[in-house]
PDB file of C-alpha atoms and ligand atoms in Angstrom:
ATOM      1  CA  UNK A 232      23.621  -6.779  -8.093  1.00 82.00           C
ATOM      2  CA  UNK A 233      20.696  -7.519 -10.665  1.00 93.00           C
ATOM      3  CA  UNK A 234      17.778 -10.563  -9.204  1.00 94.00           C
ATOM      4  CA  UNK A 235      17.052 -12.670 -11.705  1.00 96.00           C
ATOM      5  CA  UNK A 236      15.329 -15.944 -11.979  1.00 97.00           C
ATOM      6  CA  UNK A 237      13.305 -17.481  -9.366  1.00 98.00           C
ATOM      7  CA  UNK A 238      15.233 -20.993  -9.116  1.00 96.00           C
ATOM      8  CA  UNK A 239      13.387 -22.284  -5.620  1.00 95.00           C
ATOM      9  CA  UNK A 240      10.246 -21.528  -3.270  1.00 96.00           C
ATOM     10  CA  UNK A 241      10.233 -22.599  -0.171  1.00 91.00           C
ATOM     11  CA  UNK A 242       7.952 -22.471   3.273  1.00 90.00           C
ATOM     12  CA  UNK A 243      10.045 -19.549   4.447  1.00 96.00           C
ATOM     13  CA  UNK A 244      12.798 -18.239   1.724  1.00 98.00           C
ATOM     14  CA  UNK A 245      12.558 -17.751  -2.379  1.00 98.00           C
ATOM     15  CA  UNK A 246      15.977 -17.758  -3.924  1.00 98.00           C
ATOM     16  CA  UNK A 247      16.912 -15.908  -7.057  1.00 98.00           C
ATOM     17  CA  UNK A 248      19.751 -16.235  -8.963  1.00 98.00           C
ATOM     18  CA  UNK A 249      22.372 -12.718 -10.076  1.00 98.00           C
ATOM     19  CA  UNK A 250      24.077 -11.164 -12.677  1.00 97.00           C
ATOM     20  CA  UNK A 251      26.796 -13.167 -11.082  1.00 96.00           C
ATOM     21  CA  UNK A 252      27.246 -17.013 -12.031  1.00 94.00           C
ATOM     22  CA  UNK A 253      27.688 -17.752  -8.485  1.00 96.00           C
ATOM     23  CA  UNK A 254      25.875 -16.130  -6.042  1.00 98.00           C
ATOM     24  CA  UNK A 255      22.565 -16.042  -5.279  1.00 98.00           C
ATOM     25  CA  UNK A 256      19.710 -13.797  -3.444  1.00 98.00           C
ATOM     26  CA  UNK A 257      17.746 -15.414  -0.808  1.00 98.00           C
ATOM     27  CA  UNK A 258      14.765 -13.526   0.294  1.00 98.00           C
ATOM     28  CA  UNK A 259      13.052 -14.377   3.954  1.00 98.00           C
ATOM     29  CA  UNK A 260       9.357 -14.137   4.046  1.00 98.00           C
ATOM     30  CA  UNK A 261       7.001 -13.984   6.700  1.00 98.00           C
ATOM     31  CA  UNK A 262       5.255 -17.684   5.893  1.00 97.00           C
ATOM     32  CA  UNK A 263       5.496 -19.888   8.624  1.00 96.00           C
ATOM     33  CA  UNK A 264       4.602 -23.474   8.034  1.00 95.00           C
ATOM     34  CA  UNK A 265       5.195 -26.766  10.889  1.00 95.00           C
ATOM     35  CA  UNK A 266       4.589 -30.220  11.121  1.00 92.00           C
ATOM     36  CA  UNK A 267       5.336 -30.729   7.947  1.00 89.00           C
ATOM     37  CA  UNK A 268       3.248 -27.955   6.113  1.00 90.00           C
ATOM     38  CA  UNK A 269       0.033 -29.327   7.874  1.00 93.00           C
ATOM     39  CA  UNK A 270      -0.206 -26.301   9.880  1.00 96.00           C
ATOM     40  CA  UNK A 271       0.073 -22.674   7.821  1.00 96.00           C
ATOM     41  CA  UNK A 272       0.830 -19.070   8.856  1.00 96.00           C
ATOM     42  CA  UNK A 273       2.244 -15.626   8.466  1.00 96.00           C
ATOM     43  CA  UNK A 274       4.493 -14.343  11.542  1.00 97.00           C
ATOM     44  CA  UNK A 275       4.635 -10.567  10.713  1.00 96.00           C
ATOM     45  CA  UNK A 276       8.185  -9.025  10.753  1.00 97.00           C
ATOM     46  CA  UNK A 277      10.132 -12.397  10.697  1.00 98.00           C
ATOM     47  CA  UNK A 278      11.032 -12.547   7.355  1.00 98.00           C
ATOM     48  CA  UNK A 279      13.237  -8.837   8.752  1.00 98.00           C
ATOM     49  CA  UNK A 280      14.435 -10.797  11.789  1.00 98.00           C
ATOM     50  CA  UNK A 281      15.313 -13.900  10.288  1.00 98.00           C
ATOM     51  CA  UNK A 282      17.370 -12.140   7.559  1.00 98.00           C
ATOM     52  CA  UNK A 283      19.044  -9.752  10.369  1.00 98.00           C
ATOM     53  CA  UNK A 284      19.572 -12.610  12.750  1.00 98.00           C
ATOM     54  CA  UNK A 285      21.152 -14.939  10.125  1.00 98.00           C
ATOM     55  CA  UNK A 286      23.559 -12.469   8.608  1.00 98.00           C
ATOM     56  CA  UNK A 287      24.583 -11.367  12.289  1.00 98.00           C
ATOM     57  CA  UNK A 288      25.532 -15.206  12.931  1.00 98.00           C
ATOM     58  CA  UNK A 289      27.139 -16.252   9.984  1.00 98.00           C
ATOM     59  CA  UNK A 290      29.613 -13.015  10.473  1.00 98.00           C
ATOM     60  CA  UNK A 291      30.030 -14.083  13.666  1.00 98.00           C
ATOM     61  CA  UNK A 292      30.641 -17.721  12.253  1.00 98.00           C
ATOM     62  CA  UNK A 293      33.323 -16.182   9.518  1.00 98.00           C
ATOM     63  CA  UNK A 294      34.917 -14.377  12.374  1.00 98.00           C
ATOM     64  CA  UNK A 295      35.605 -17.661  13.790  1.00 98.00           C
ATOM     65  CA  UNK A 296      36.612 -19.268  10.424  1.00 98.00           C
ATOM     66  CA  UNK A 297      33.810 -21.381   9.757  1.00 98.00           C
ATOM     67  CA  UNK A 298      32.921 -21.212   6.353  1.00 98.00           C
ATOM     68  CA  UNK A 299      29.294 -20.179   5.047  1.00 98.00           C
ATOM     69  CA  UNK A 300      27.173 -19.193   2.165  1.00 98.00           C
ATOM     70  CA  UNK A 301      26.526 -15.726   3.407  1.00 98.00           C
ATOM     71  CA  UNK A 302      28.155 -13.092   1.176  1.00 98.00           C
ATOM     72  CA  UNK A 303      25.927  -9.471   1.976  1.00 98.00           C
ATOM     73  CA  UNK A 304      22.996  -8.168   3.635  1.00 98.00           C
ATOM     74  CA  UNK A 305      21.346  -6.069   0.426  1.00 98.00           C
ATOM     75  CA  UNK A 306      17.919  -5.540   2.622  1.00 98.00           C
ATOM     76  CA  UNK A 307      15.845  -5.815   5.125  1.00 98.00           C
ATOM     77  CA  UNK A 308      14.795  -9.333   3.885  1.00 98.00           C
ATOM     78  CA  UNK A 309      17.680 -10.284   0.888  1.00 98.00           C
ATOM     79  CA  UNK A 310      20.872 -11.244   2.046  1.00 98.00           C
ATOM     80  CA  UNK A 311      23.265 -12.542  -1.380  1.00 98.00           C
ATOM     81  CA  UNK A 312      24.754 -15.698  -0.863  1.00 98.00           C
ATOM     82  CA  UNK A 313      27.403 -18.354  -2.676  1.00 98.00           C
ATOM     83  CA  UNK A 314      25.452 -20.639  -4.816  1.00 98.00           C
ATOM     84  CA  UNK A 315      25.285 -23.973  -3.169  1.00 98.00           C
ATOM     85  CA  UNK A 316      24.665 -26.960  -4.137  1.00 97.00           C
ATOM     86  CA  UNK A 317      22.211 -28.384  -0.693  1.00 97.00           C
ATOM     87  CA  UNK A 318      23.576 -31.605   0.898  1.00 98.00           C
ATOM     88  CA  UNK A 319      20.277 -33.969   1.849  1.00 98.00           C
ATOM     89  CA  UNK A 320      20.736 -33.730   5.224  1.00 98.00           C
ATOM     90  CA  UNK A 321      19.554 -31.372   8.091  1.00 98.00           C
ATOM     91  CA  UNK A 322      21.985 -31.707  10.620  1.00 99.00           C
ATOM     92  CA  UNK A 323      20.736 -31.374  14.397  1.00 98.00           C
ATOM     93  CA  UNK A 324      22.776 -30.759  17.111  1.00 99.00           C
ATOM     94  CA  UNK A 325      21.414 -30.834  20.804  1.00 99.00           C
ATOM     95  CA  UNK A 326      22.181 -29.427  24.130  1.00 99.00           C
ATOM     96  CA  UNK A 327      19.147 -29.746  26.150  1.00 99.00           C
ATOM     97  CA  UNK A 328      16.646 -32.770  25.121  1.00 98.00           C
ATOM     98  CA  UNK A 329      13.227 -30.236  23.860  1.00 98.00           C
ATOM     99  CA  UNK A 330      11.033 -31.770  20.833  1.00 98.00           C
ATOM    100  CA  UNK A 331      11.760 -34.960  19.070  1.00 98.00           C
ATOM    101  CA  UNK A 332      14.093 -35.951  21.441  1.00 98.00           C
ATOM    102  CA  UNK A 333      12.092 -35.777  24.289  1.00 98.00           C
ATOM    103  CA  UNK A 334       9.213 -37.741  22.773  1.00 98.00           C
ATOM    104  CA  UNK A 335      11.647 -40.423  21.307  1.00 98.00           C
ATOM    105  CA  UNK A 336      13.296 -40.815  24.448  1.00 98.00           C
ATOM    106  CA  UNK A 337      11.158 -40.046  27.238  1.00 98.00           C
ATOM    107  CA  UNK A 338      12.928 -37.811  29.046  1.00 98.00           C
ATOM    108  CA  UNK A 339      12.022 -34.462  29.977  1.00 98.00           C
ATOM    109  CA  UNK A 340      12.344 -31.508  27.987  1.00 98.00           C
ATOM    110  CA  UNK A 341      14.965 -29.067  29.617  1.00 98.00           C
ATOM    111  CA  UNK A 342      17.279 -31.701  30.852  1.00 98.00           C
ATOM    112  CA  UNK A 343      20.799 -31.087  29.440  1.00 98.00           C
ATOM    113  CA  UNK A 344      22.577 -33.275  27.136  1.00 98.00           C
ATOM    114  CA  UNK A 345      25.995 -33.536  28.064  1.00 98.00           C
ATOM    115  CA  UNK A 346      28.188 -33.251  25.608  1.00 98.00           C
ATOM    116  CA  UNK A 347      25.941 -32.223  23.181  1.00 98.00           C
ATOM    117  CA  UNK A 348      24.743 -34.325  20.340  1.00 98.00           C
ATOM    118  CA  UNK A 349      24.855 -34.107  16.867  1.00 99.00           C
ATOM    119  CA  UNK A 350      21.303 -36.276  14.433  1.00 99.00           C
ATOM    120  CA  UNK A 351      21.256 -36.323  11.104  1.00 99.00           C
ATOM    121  CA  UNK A 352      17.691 -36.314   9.118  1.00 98.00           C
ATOM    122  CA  UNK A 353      17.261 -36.965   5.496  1.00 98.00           C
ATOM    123  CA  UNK A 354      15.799 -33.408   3.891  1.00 98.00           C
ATOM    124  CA  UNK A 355      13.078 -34.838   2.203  1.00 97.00           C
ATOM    125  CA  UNK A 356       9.032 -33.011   2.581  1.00 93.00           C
ATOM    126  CA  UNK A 357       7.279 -36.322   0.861  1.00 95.00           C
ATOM    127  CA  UNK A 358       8.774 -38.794   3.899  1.00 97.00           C
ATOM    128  CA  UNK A 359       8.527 -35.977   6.476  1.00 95.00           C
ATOM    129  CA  UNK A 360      12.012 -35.955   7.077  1.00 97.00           C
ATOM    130  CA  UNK A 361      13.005 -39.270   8.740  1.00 98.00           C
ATOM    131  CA  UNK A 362      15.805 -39.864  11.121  1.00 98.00           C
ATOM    132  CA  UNK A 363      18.747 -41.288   9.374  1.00 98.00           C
ATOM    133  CA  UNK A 364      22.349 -42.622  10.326  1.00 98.00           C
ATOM    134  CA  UNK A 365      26.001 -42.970   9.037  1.00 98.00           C
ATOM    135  CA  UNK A 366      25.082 -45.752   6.209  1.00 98.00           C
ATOM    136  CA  UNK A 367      22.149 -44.325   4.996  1.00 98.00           C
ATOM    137  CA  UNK A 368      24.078 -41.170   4.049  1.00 98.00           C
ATOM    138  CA  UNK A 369      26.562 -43.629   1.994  1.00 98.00           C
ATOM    139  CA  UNK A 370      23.823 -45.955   0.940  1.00 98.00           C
ATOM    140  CA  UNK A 371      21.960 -43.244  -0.719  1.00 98.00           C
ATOM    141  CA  UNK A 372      25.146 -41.316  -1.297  1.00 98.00           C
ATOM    142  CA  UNK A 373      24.590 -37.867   0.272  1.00 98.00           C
ATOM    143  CA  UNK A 374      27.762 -37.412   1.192  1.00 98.00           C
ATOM    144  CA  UNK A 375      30.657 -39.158   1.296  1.00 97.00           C
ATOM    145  CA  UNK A 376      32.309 -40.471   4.760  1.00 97.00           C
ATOM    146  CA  UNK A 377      34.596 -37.339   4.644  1.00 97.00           C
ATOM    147  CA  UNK A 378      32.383 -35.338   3.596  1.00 98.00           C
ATOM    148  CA  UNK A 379      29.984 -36.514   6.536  1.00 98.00           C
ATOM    149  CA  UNK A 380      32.848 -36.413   9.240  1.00 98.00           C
ATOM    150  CA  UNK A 381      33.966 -32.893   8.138  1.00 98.00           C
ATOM    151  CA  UNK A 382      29.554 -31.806   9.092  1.00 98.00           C
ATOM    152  CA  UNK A 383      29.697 -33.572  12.083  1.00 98.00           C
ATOM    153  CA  UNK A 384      32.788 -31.614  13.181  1.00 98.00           C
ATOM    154  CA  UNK A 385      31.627 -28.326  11.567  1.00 98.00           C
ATOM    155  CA  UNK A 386      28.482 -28.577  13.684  1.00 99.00           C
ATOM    156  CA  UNK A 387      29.570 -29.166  17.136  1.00 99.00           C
ATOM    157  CA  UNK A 388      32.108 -26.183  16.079  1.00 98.00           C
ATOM    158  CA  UNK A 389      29.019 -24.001  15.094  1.00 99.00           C
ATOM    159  CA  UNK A 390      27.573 -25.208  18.417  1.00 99.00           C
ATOM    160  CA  UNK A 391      30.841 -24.409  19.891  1.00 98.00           C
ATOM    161  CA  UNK A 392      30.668 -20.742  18.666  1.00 98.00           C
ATOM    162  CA  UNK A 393      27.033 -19.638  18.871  1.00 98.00           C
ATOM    163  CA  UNK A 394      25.600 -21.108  22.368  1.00 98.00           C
ATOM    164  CA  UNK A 395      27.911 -19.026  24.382  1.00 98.00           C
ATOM    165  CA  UNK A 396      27.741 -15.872  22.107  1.00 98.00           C
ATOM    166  CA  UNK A 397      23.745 -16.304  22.639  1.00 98.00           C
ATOM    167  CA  UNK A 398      23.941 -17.389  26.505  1.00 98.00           C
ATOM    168  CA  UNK A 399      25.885 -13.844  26.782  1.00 97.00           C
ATOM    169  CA  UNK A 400      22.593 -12.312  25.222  1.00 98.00           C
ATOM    170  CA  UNK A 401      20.860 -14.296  28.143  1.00 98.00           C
ATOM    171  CA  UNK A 402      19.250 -16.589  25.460  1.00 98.00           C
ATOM    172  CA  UNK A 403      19.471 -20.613  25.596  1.00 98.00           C
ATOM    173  CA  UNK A 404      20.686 -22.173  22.528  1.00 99.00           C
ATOM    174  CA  UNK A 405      18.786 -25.335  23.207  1.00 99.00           C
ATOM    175  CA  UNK A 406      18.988 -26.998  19.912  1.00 99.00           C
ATOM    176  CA  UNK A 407      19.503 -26.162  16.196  1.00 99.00           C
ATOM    177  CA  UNK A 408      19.101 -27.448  12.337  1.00 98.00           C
ATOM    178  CA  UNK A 409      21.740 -26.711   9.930  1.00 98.00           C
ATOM    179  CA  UNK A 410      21.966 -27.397   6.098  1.00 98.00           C
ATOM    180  CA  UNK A 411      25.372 -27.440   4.490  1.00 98.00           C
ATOM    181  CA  UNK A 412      26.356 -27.279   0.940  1.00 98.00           C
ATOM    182  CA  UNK A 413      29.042 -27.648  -1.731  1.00 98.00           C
ATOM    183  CA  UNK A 414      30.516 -24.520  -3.938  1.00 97.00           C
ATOM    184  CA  UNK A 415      32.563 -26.375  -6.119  1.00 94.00           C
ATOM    185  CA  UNK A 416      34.871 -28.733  -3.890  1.00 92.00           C
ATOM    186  CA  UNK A 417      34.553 -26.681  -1.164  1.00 97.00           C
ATOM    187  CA  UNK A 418      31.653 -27.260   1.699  1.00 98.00           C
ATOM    188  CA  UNK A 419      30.003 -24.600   3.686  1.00 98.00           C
ATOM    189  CA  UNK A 420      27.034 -23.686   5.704  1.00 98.00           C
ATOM    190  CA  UNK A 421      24.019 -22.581   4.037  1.00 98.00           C
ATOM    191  CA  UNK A 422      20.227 -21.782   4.675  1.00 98.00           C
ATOM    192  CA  UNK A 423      19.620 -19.810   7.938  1.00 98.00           C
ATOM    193  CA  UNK A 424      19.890 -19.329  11.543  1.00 98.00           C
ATOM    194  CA  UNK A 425      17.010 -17.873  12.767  1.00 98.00           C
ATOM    195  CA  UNK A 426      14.077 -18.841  15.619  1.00 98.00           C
ATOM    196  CA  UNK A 427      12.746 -20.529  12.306  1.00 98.00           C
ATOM    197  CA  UNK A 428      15.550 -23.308  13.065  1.00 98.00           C
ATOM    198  CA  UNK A 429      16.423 -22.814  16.557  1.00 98.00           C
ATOM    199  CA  UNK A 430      15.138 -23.088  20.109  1.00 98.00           C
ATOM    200  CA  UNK A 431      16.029 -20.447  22.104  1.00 98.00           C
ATOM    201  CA  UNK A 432      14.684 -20.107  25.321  1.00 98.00           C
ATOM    202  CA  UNK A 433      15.230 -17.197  27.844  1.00 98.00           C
ATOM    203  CA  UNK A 434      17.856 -17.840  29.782  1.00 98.00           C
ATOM    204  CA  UNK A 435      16.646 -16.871  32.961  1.00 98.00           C
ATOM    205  CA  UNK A 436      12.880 -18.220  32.900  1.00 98.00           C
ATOM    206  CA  UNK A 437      13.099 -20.553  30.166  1.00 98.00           C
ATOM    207  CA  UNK A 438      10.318 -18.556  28.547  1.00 98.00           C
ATOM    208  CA  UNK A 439      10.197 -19.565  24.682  1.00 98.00           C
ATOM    209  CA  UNK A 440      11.719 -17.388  22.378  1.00 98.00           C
ATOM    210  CA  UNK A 441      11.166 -19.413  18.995  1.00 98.00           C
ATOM    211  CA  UNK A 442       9.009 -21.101  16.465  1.00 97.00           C
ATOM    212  CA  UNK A 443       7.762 -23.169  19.011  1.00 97.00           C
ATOM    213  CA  UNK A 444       5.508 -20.497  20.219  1.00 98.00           C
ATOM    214  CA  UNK A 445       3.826 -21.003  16.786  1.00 97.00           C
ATOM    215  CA  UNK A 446       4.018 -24.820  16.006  1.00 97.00           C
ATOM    216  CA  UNK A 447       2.619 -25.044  19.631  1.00 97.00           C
ATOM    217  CA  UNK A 448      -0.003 -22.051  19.680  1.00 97.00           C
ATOM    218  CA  UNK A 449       1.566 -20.271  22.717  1.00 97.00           C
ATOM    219  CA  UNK A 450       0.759 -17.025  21.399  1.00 97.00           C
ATOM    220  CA  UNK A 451       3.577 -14.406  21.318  1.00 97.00           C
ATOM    221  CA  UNK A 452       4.566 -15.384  18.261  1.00 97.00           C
ATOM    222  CA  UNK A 453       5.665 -11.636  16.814  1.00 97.00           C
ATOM    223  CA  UNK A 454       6.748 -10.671  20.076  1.00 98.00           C
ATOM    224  CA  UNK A 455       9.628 -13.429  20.633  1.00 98.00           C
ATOM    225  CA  UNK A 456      10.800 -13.154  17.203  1.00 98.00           C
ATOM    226  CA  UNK A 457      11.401  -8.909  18.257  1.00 98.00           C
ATOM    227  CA  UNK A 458      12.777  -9.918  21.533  1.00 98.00           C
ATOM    228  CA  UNK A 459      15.236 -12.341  20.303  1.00 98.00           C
ATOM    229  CA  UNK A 460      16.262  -9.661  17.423  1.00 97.00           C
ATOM    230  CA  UNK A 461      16.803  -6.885  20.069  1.00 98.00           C
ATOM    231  CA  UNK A 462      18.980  -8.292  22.493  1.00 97.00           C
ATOM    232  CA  UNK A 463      21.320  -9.607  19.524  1.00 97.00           C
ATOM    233  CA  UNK A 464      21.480  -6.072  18.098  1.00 95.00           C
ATOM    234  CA  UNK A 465      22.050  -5.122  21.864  1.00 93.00           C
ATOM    235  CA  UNK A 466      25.794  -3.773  21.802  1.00 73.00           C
ATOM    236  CA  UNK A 467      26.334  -5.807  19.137  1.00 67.00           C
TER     237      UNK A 467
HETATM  238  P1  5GP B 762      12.993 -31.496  16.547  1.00 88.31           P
HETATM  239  O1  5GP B 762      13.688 -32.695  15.914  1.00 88.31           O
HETATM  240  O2  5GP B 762      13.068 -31.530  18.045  1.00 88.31           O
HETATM  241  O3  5GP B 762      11.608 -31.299  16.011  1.00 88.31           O
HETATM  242  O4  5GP B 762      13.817 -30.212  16.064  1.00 88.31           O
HETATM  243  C1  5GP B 762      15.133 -29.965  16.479  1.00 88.31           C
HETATM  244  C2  5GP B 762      15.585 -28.578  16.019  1.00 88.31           C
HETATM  245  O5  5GP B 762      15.707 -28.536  14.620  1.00 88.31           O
HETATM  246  C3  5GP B 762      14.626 -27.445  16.392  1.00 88.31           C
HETATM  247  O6  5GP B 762      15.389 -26.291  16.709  1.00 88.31           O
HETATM  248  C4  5GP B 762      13.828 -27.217  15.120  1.00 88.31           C
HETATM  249  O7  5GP B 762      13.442 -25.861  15.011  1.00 88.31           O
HETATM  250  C5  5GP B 762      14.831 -27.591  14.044  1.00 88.31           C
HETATM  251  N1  5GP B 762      14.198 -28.258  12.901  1.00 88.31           N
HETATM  252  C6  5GP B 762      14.060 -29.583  12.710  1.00 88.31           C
HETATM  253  N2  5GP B 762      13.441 -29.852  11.541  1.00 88.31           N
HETATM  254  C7  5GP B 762      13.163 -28.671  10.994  1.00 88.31           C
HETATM  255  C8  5GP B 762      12.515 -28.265   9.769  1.00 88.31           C
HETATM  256  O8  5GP B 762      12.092 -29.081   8.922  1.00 88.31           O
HETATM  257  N3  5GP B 762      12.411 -26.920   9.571  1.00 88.31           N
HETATM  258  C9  5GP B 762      12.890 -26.001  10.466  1.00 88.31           C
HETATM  259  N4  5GP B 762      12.732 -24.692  10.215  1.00 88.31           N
HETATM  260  N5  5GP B 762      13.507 -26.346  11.594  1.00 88.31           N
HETATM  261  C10 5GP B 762      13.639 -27.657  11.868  1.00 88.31           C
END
């Protein structure tokens, strides 16, 4: 597989396109950026774990016939992916209130939200990635209704798969972001799965075992990133 062109940059991943009209190398570096790029970083090794972690999930995802970008791991930090085609929308989905939801609703972080919830937020740096609903994805025509019921479903699926597959690593799958995309007519999961997008807290103590430990200065940072990486690779 030959890298070609650098097509995107982001905070945490540069994508390349192949030899192959199709697929796509994204490569996971060790930038860390939160609150909207306002605070800047480098979290050494994550770029390795975010790339191992990721791949490990979507297989896991595949195995349970949920459809995503992933393709191949071809390194330590490249994993070749379909070419996708990003819907707007991050797509949240909830199972104990932590972040946002706690300061938009008041109650305390680590109570459970039963059944979980799914939020959409427009992708979008400039406005800081607002909230949105139902009709603003058809007003501004991000997806279309079946398009939007078919992520809603895939989510609390994805949910459905990963929180007890990571509760049997003893880690909480408290809430996560997900980005989905079309290849051709088809949609899928794309982006990544990593502590980068996820709050994972021990399961035990609560300790936590994400980016949070960065975006809030917790210290750690490295060291959660390793520990969440060795207990998936733990008889995998
Ligand atoms: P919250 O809305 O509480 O800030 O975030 C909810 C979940 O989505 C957390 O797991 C958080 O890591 C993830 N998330 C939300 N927005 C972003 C984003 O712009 N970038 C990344 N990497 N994760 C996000």
């Amino acid at each position: 597989m030959e890298k070609r062109d650098k097509i995107y940059e982001g905070k945490a991943k540069i994508v390349y396109t192949t030899d192959k009209a199709g697929l796509v190398i994204q490569y996971f570096k060790d930038d860390a950026t939160a609150f909207n790029a306002l605070k800047r970083g480098t979290i050494l090794g994550k770029g390795v774990v975010n790339n191992r972690m990721s791949a490990m999930l979507f297989e896991r995802l595949g195995r349970a016939r949920i459809p995503t970008h992933f393709v191949s791991t071809l390194s330590d930090r490249e994993m070749l992916c379909r070419r996708l085609d990003i819907i707007k929308i991050e797509t949240i989905v909830r199972n104990v209130v932590a972040g946002s939801l706690a300061k938009r609703t008041g109650l305390p972080e680590g109570t459970p939200v039963r059944p979980p919830i799914v939020e959409l937020y427009l992708k979008s740096d400039p406005l800081g990635d607002p909230m949105i609903n139902d009709d603003h994805v058809r007003m501004l025509k991000l997806a279309t209704p079946k398009e939007l019921a078919w992520i809603r479903r895939t989510a609390l699926r994805i949910n459905a798969v990963l929180r007890p597959y990571l509760a049997r690593k003893a880690l909480l799958l408290v809430d996560f972001k997900l980005e989905f995309g079309r290849a051709g007519s088809k949609l899928m999961l794309g982006n990544e799965i990593s502590p980068d997008t996820c709050r994972l807290w021990d399961a035990e103590t609560r300790e936590k075992l994400d980016k949070d430990r960065f975006r809030q200065d917790l210290g750690g940072v490295e060291e959660a990133y390793q520990e969440v990486y060795r207990r998936l690779a733990a008889g995998k």
